[in-house]
């Protein structure tokens, strides 16, 4: 659309008349008035000239052959209205001044009319008025369209962060607004060459968008001027005094006239906003220069906005990459931690060295994505390293391979000092003739006692293990060291256990043999003692000498002593045999229903005489509601008897011994307590040990072998019960708890 105001120039007039004489007269008069004249002899010529020249006013004869003035006016108005809202004024020349002709003239689009014969003063006056009105209207239309254009560009800048879209919109609007052949934005490179970034061009002319231009003349002659805001308007490249090299460059792109406005970013020259006229020379008006200058300012804002957006986008991208990287690191750390926990749990829950180490190499290979991983154990005495466990995806197996440490001093010198190393290993050539490189990391397995072996990881790609991965491998190596030490200690302990079991078997066999060998002569000794007692009694009854007392004779005393000691040895042997039988093999219990109300007094009865003899008080306390107990009466009597023996043996005179029976939550409690004596707290945990006797007591005074309580504990356990002891405030109590059924 051509909204270009032309009040600075001579107005142009299109004279359309088929009468050559009248047309000549009109041309002479118009030229004398300072108009630029365009002639047409018929309607078709008028339409062509109007389309090509765009006159400021049309002077049109109404009566013409082929196409009359009214029809031509209608078409001209249609052409004008399609390009400018107000249209181009048309002054109709008619022969008649009747109302019908005037109405028809106005209906066809005429702005005014004059009649023949023409009154020249009236014609001049009407032409001047119409031109002034047309130019004033064009100026208003130009201002309106200029404001619209600037508003559209500003809106585009505000609404879009796409610089190319803003630049494209700008050159498109400029080309249509100024009615030029081409509008471009030219962007400079660092060497002052440049590229046509965006372009709007008429289809009749060659496109130069994306074209890179090296203009040495420009760099030498114009860069500094443009940096200072210089604007260059060239009406005709051939008459503007340009350097020949510059003229040749412009002509190459079909340029005849151009208007160049710099696009500045602060003090930096970013590029140029350029208008090209290709058809013919063109006089650039100040309002056109002002328009491009304002648009260049808007583009500078868009550039700054785009640059800030790009910086922000770059910062956001960097931040997003950092977040992604950190997230990946956290995920990797979590994966590593989970893997390390699995290995740690395996070490804690298992004593199987092979299972732990195989799990370690497999977990490491999978988590780190390597093709091969193995662990080797060292024999430092033999200076060898043996690959014991491995995990491989494609590499041939090396398990069981023995490596001489001395053959690889550069590797094992570091490993034996507890230091890891990673290196690139070159292997045999591939099918393509190139050598394959294997990235390898070796990490020692060691603890405070020394180096035990190593971990190797191999991948067939160029790779460097990072710090996090190395730390993970070292932690796994530490767990492997713990597993190896733990497994070896367990194996040593198992060997000791087996050895102890052998010793126990030998000890049991020895005790069985010795007990049987001792019991036979002791039985014979017992029989002989009984015979001597009988003989001694007979001698005493037959004696007539004085008041001889057989019971107080030396022979009787010795017989009593021998009898007691023999009983003591027999009891020791019986206890040993019973303990041995309980340790070696359990026998079936002979369970019966025991009525404790009647059974306990029967068991306690033999100890009443012994208690009286030692001036002790013996009493029985049985709960009246106590139920019957299903158990082995012989073993239970043996337990109670042994506890009563101890109580009678250690209770001082005038102190009390109590045998009690109670029920408690499905359990029967049998207890034997005695007053006047207390077991030290430090000795209580050991009183059920075999052959153990409390150090503070005199073994010769009370005798005993230290097997009684050990036998009691075994027998109680044999019955499915438990025994405990409480001793405080000069009172000791043994409590046996047995299930009722």
Coordinates of C-alpha atoms in Angstrom, one line a residue, residues 127-428:
X127 CA -7.2 20.9 -9.0
X128 CA -5.3 22.8 -6.3
X129 CA -8.1 22.1 -3.7
X130 CA -8.3 18.4 -4.6
X131 CA -4.5 18.0 -4.5
X132 CA -4.2 19.7 -1.1
X133 CA -7.1 17.7 0.3
X134 CA -5.6 14.5 -1.1
X135 CA -2.2 15.1 0.3
X136 CA -3.6 16.1 3.7
X137 CA -5.6 12.9 3.7
X138 CA -2.6 10.9 2.6
X139 CA -0.5 12.4 5.4
X140 CA -3.1 11.4 7.9
X141 CA -3.3 8.0 6.4
X142 CA 0.5 7.7 6.5
X143 CA 0.6 8.7 10.2
X144 CA -2.1 6.2 11.0
X145 CA -0.4 3.4 9.1
X146 CA 3.0 4.4 10.6
X147 CA 1.6 4.2 14.1
X148 CA -0.1 0.9 13.2
X149 CA 3.3 -0.4 11.9
X150 CA 5.2 0.7 14.9
X151 CA 2.5 -0.7 17.2
X152 CA 2.6 -4.0 15.4
X153 CA 6.3 -4.3 15.7
X154 CA 6.3 -3.3 19.3
X155 CA 3.5 -5.8 20.1
X156 CA 5.4 -8.5 18.3
X157 CA 8.5 -7.7 20.4
X158 CA 6.5 -7.8 23.6
X159 CA 4.7 -11.0 22.7
X160 CA 7.5 -13.0 21.1
X161 CA 10.9 -14.0 22.2
X162 CA 11.6 -15.4 18.7
X163 CA 14.1 -12.9 17.2
X164 CA 13.8 -14.4 13.7
X165 CA 10.0 -14.0 13.8
X166 CA 10.3 -10.4 14.9
X167 CA 12.8 -9.6 12.1
X168 CA 10.7 -11.3 9.5
X169 CA 7.6 -9.3 10.5
X170 CA 9.6 -6.1 10.4
X171 CA 11.0 -6.5 6.9
X172 CA 7.6 -7.7 5.6
X173 CA 5.8 -4.6 7.0
X174 CA 8.6 -2.3 5.8
X175 CA 8.5 -3.5 2.2
X176 CA 4.7 -3.1 1.9
X177 CA 4.6 0.2 3.7
X178 CA 7.3 1.8 1.7
X179 CA 6.3 0.0 -1.6
X180 CA 9.9 -1.1 -2.2
X181 CA 11.2 -4.2 -4.0
X182 CA 13.2 -5.7 -1.1
X183 CA 13.7 -5.2 2.6
X184 CA 16.4 -7.1 4.5
X185 CA 18.1 -7.4 7.9
X186 CA 21.8 -7.9 7.5
X187 CA 23.8 -9.4 10.4
X188 CA 27.5 -8.9 10.8
X189 CA 30.1 -11.5 11.6
X190 CA 33.2 -10.9 13.7
X191 CA 35.3 -10.2 10.5
X192 CA 32.7 -7.7 9.2
X193 CA 31.5 -10.1 6.6
X194 CA 27.8 -10.6 7.0
X195 CA 24.7 -12.7 6.1
X196 CA 21.2 -11.7 5.0
X197 CA 19.4 -12.9 8.1
X198 CA 15.8 -12.2 6.9
X199 CA 14.3 -10.9 3.7
X200 CA 11.0 -9.7 2.2
X201 CA 11.2 -9.5 -1.6
X202 CA 8.9 -9.0 -4.5
X203 CA 8.5 -12.1 -6.7
X204 CA 10.0 -10.2 -9.7
X205 CA 13.4 -10.0 -8.0
X206 CA 16.0 -12.5 -6.9
X207 CA 16.0 -13.6 -3.2
X208 CA 19.3 -13.1 -1.3
X209 CA 18.2 -14.5 2.1
X210 CA 21.0 -16.5 3.7
X211 CA 23.6 -15.0 1.4
X212 CA 27.0 -14.4 3.0
X213 CA 28.6 -11.2 1.7
X214 CA 32.3 -10.3 2.0
X215 CA 32.4 -6.5 1.2
X216 CA 36.0 -5.2 1.9
X217 CA 34.9 -1.7 0.8
X218 CA 32.3 -1.7 3.4
X219 CA 34.6 -2.7 6.2
X220 CA 37.1 0.0 5.2
X221 CA 34.7 2.8 4.5
X222 CA 31.5 2.5 6.5
X223 CA 31.9 0.5 9.7
X224 CA 33.0 3.3 11.9
X225 CA 30.3 5.7 10.5
X226 CA 27.6 3.2 11.2
X227 CA 28.8 2.6 14.7
X228 CA 28.2 6.3 15.2
X229 CA 24.6 6.0 14.0
X230 CA 25.2 7.2 10.4
X231 CA 22.3 6.6 8.0
X232 CA 23.0 6.2 4.3
X233 CA 20.4 6.9 1.6
X234 CA 21.4 6.2 -2.0
X235 CA 19.0 7.4 -4.7
X236 CA 21.0 5.8 -7.6
X237 CA 24.1 3.6 -7.0
X238 CA 25.5 4.8 -10.3
X239 CA 25.4 8.5 -9.5
X240 CA 26.1 8.4 -5.7
X241 CA 29.9 8.4 -6.0
X242 CA 30.2 4.9 -4.4
X243 CA 33.4 2.9 -4.7
X244 CA 33.4 0.7 -7.9
X245 CA 33.7 -2.5 -5.8
X246 CA 30.7 -1.5 -3.8
X247 CA 28.7 -0.6 -6.9
X248 CA 29.5 -3.9 -8.4
X249 CA 28.4 -5.7 -5.3
X250 CA 25.1 -3.8 -5.2
X251 CA 24.4 -4.4 -8.9
X252 CA 25.0 -8.1 -8.4
X253 CA 21.9 -8.1 -6.2
X254 CA 19.8 -6.0 -8.7
X255 CA 19.9 -3.0 -6.3
X256 CA 19.4 0.5 -7.9
X257 CA 18.6 2.5 -4.8
X258 CA 19.0 1.7 -1.1
X259 CA 18.4 3.1 2.4
X260 CA 20.7 1.7 5.1
X261 CA 20.0 2.2 8.9
X262 CA 22.4 0.7 11.5
X263 CA 21.1 -1.7 14.2
X264 CA 23.1 -0.9 17.3
X265 CA 23.4 -2.8 20.6
X266 CA 24.9 -0.1 22.9
X267 CA 28.2 0.8 21.1
X268 CA 28.3 -2.5 19.1
X269 CA 27.2 -2.6 15.5
X270 CA 25.0 -5.7 15.3
X271 CA 23.6 -5.3 11.8
X272 CA 21.7 -3.2 9.3
X273 CA 18.1 -2.6 8.3
X274 CA 18.1 -2.0 4.6
X275 CA 15.4 -1.0 2.0
X276 CA 16.2 -1.9 -1.7
X277 CA 14.6 -0.3 -4.7
X278 CA 15.5 -2.4 -7.8
X279 CA 13.3 -1.2 -10.7
X280 CA 14.6 2.4 -10.9
X281 CA 16.3 5.1 -8.9
X282 CA 14.3 6.3 -5.9
X283 CA 14.4 9.5 -3.8
X284 CA 14.3 8.6 -0.2
X285 CA 12.2 11.0 1.9
X286 CA 12.9 12.1 5.5
X287 CA 9.8 10.4 6.8
X288 CA 11.0 7.1 5.3
X289 CA 14.4 7.5 7.0
X290 CA 12.8 8.4 10.3
X291 CA 10.6 5.3 10.0
X292 CA 13.5 3.0 9.5
X293 CA 15.5 4.6 12.2
X294 CA 12.6 4.1 14.7
X295 CA 12.3 0.5 13.6
X296 CA 16.0 -0.1 14.0
X297 CA 15.6 1.2 17.6
X298 CA 12.8 -1.3 18.1
X299 CA 14.9 -4.1 16.7
X300 CA 17.7 -3.1 19.1
X301 CA 15.3 -3.6 21.9
X302 CA 14.2 -7.0 20.4
X303 CA 17.9 -8.0 20.2
X304 CA 18.5 -7.1 23.8
X305 CA 15.4 -8.9 24.9
X306 CA 16.4 -11.9 22.8
X307 CA 19.9 -11.9 24.1
X308 CA 18.6 -11.7 27.7
X309 CA 16.2 -14.5 26.9
X310 CA 19.0 -16.6 25.4
X311 CA 21.1 -16.0 28.5
X312 CA 18.2 -17.0 30.7
X313 CA 17.5 -20.0 28.6
X314 CA 21.2 -20.9 28.8
X315 CA 21.2 -20.5 32.5
X316 CA 18.1 -22.5 32.8
X317 CA 19.6 -25.2 30.6
X318 CA 22.8 -25.2 32.6
X319 CA 20.7 -25.4 35.8
X320 CA 18.6 -28.2 34.4
X321 CA 21.8 -30.0 33.4
X322 CA 23.2 -29.5 36.8
X323 CA 20.0 -30.8 38.4
X324 CA 20.0 -33.8 36.0
X325 CA 23.7 -34.4 36.8
X326 CA 23.1 -34.1 40.5
X327 CA 20.0 -36.3 40.2
X328 CA 22.0 -38.9 38.3
X329 CA 24.8 -38.7 40.9
X330 CA 22.2 -39.2 43.7
X331 CA 20.6 -42.1 41.9
X332 CA 24.0 -43.7 41.3
X333 CA 24.9 -43.1 44.9
X334 CA 21.7 -44.8 46.0
X335 CA 22.3 -47.7 43.7
X336 CA 25.8 -48.0 45.0
X337 CA 24.6 -47.8 48.6
X338 CA 21.9 -50.5 47.9
X339 CA 24.5 -52.8 46.4
X340 CA 27.0 -52.2 49.2
X341 CA 24.2 -53.0 51.7
X342 CA 23.5 -56.3 49.9
X343 CA 27.1 -57.3 50.2
X344 CA 27.3 -56.1 53.8
X345 CA 24.2 -58.1 54.7
X346 CA 25.7 -61.1 53.0
X347 CA 28.9 -60.7 55.1
X348 CA 26.9 -60.3 58.3
X349 CA 24.5 -63.2 57.6
X350 CA 26.9 -65.7 56.1
X351 CA 30.2 -67.3 56.9
X352 CA 30.5 -68.8 53.4
X353 CA 33.6 -67.1 51.8
X354 CA 32.8 -68.3 48.3
X355 CA 29.2 -67.2 48.4
X356 CA 30.2 -63.7 49.6
X357 CA 33.1 -63.1 47.2
X358 CA 31.1 -64.4 44.2
X359 CA 28.2 -62.1 45.1
X360 CA 30.7 -59.2 45.4
X361 CA 32.2 -59.6 41.9
X362 CA 28.8 -60.1 40.3
X363 CA 27.2 -57.1 42.0
X364 CA 30.2 -54.9 41.1
X365 CA 30.2 -55.9 37.5
X366 CA 26.4 -55.4 37.0
X367 CA 26.2 -52.1 38.9
X368 CA 29.3 -50.5 37.2
X369 CA 28.4 -52.0 33.8
X370 CA 31.8 -53.6 33.2
X371 CA 32.4 -56.8 31.1
X372 CA 34.6 -58.6 33.6
X373 CA 35.3 -58.6 37.4
X374 CA 37.3 -61.1 39.5
X375 CA 38.8 -61.4 42.9
X376 CA 42.1 -63.2 43.5
X377 CA 43.6 -64.4 46.8
X378 CA 47.3 -64.2 47.6
X379 CA 49.7 -66.7 48.9
X380 CA 52.5 -64.5 50.1
X381 CA 54.8 -67.3 51.0
X382 CA 54.6 -68.7 47.5
X383 CA 54.4 -65.2 46.0
X384 CA 51.3 -66.1 43.9
X385 CA 47.9 -64.7 43.2
X386 CA 45.1 -67.1 42.3
X387 CA 41.8 -66.0 40.6
X388 CA 39.2 -67.6 42.8
X389 CA 35.9 -66.0 41.8
X390 CA 34.9 -64.1 38.6
X391 CA 31.9 -62.7 36.7
X392 CA 32.2 -62.2 32.9
X393 CA 29.7 -61.3 30.2
X394 CA 31.8 -62.2 27.2
X395 CA 35.4 -62.5 28.3
X396 CA 36.8 -66.1 28.5
X397 CA 37.0 -67.5 32.0
X398 CA 40.2 -67.1 33.9
X399 CA 39.1 -68.7 37.2
X400 CA 41.8 -70.8 38.8
X401 CA 44.6 -69.1 37.0
X402 CA 47.7 -68.6 39.1
X403 CA 49.8 -65.5 38.6
X404 CA 53.4 -65.2 39.7
X405 CA 53.5 -61.8 41.6
X406 CA 57.2 -61.3 40.7
X407 CA 56.3 -61.3 36.9
X408 CA 54.3 -58.0 37.3
X409 CA 56.2 -55.9 39.8
X410 CA 54.8 -52.6 38.5
X411 CA 51.3 -53.7 39.4
X412 CA 51.7 -55.8 42.6
X413 CA 54.2 -53.4 44.1
X414 CA 51.3 -50.9 44.5
X415 CA 48.7 -53.5 45.4
X416 CA 50.9 -55.0 48.2
X417 CA 51.2 -51.5 49.7
X418 CA 47.4 -51.2 49.8
X419 CA 47.1 -48.8 46.8
X420 CA 44.7 -49.1 43.9
X421 CA 45.7 -48.4 40.3
X422 CA 43.9 -48.1 37.0
X423 CA 45.5 -48.5 33.5
X424 CA 44.8 -49.3 29.9
X425 CA 45.7 -52.7 28.8
X426 CA 46.4 -53.4 25.1
X427 CA 45.4 -56.9 23.9
X428 CA 45.8 -58.8 20.6

